[in-house]
Amino acid sequence: MQTKAQKRFCCLLAAVLLFVLCGCGTVAQQSAAAAQTDVSPAPLAVYFFDADKADAILLTTENAAVLIDCGEKGFGGTIADTLAARGIAKLDLLIVTHFDQDHVGGAAKVIGTVEIGEVLQSNCPKDSGEYKKYVRALKKAGIEPLTVRETLSFEYDGVTITIDPPLEETYAENASNNSSLIVTVTLGEQTLLFLGDAESARIAEYLAGAPVDCTLLKVPHHGGKEPMTETLLEAVRPEYAVITCSDAERESASTTAALRSCGAEIFLTRLGAVSVRCDGETIEVFYDRS
């Protein structure tokens, strides 16, 4: 039988052990919480807006921001609000891949709201209200856009952005779509390819050059049925594919079938905005529910 002194000693020992264990647990929990909240910015982040059947894509590095296309008329305000919420006061580049309304529609609002370093544009203007508003906004902002007629490259924080122009001044079929600028973004081992609304003629031009395997493909022309799709996928072999589409105007079943056949994981902006985080060695693609 334990004496009173022994019982008091056992109780004291149990209390000390409980304190130590609880303290260790608290430290472990605090460390885990810190690990969850201490998220450093990715060297390259890409955000595909949920813009219905339209393109609006934001690329950010540690010190730079680039916007590829601006969605439909009325979407420029959403882009401007998103930039403000992320603390982005300036776009280093605005790239207008071509002048269809679902790519240039929101540009006038963006140009009138956000400071822009340089505007790069395609060589095939359109006689449309959205294009005219875009031109007026550029003039008011004192920006002289550069029509891309030769390959250009920019580097921001180790991220290389290359813009390839169409090879023709005009095309017999689908002139606007086939005038799309093609944007290639490279960081370390990862390559992201943005094909605008390129159709057969423009895709053939690209493939005749030096196509590269890409980690992620922004599928051209909103995932519509395209005779060159399988040939394109065989050449670039994407691991991930993003299709900008809407519930009303969905992606083609033949396009998604071709993507699945080549092993690509498909993301559809009609299901939500898509985010990409890349450090040059690894890449993460996910639906952004924030």
Coordinates of N, CA, C and O in Angstrom, one line a residue, residues 96-105 121-126 128 130-131 134 176 179:
V96 N -2.7 41.5 -76.2 CA -4.0 41.3 -76.9 C -3.7 40.3 -78.0 O -3.2 40.7 -79.1
T97 N -4.1 39.1 -77.8 CA -3.7 38.0 -78.8 C -4.4 38.3 -80.2 O -3.8 38.0 -81.2
H98 N -5.6 38.8 -80.2 CA -6.3 39.2 -81.4 C -7.5 40.0 -81.0 O -7.8 40.2 -79.8
F99 N -8.3 40.5 -82.0 CA -9.3 41.5 -81.7 C -10.7 41.0 -81.7 O -11.6 41.8 -81.8
D100 N -11.0 39.7 -81.5 CA -12.3 39.3 -81.3 C -12.8 39.9 -80.0 O -12.1 40.0 -79.0
Q101 N -14.2 40.1 -79.9 CA -14.7 40.8 -78.7 C -14.5 40.0 -77.4 O -14.4 40.6 -76.3
D102 N -14.3 38.7 -77.5 CA -14.1 37.9 -76.3 C -12.7 37.9 -75.8 O -12.3 37.2 -74.8
H103 N -11.9 38.7 -76.5 CA -10.5 38.8 -76.1 C -10.1 40.3 -75.8 O -9.3 40.6 -74.9
V104 N -10.7 41.2 -76.5 CA -10.4 42.6 -76.4 C -11.5 43.4 -75.7 O -11.4 44.6 -75.4
G105 N -12.7 42.8 -75.5 CA -13.9 43.5 -75.0 C -13.6 44.3 -73.7 O -14.1 45.4 -73.6
Q121 N 0.1 43.8 -79.5 CA -1.2 43.4 -80.2 C -0.9 42.7 -81.5 O 0.2 42.7 -82.0
S122 N -2.0 42.0 -81.9 CA -1.9 41.3 -83.2 C -2.0 42.3 -84.4 O -2.3 43.5 -84.2
N123 N -1.9 41.8 -85.6 CA -1.8 42.6 -86.7 C -3.1 42.7 -87.5 O -3.1 43.1 -88.7
C124 N -4.2 42.2 -87.0 CA -5.4 42.1 -87.8 C -6.6 42.8 -87.1 O -7.4 42.2 -86.4
P125 N -6.6 44.2 -87.2 CA -7.7 45.0 -86.5 C -9.1 44.6 -87.1 O -9.2 44.0 -88.2
K126 N -10.1 44.9 -86.3 CA -11.5 44.6 -86.7 C -12.3 45.8 -86.6 O -12.1 46.7 -85.8
S128 N -15.1 46.9 -85.2 CA -16.1 46.6 -84.1 C -16.0 47.6 -83.1 O -15.1 48.4 -82.9
E130 N -15.9 47.2 -79.9 CA -14.9 46.9 -78.8 C -13.5 47.3 -79.3 O -12.8 47.9 -78.5
Y131 N -13.2 47.1 -80.5 CA -11.9 47.5 -81.0 C -11.7 49.0 -81.0 O -10.7 49.5 -80.6
Y134 N -11.1 50.2 -77.5 CA -9.7 49.9 -77.2 C -8.8 50.9 -77.7 O -7.9 51.4 -77.0
S176 N -9.2 36.6 -88.2 CA -8.9 37.1 -86.9 C -8.3 36.0 -86.0 O -7.3 36.2 -85.3
S179 N -4.8 35.1 -86.7 CA -3.8 36.1 -86.5 C -3.4 36.1 -85.0 O -2.6 37.0 -84.6

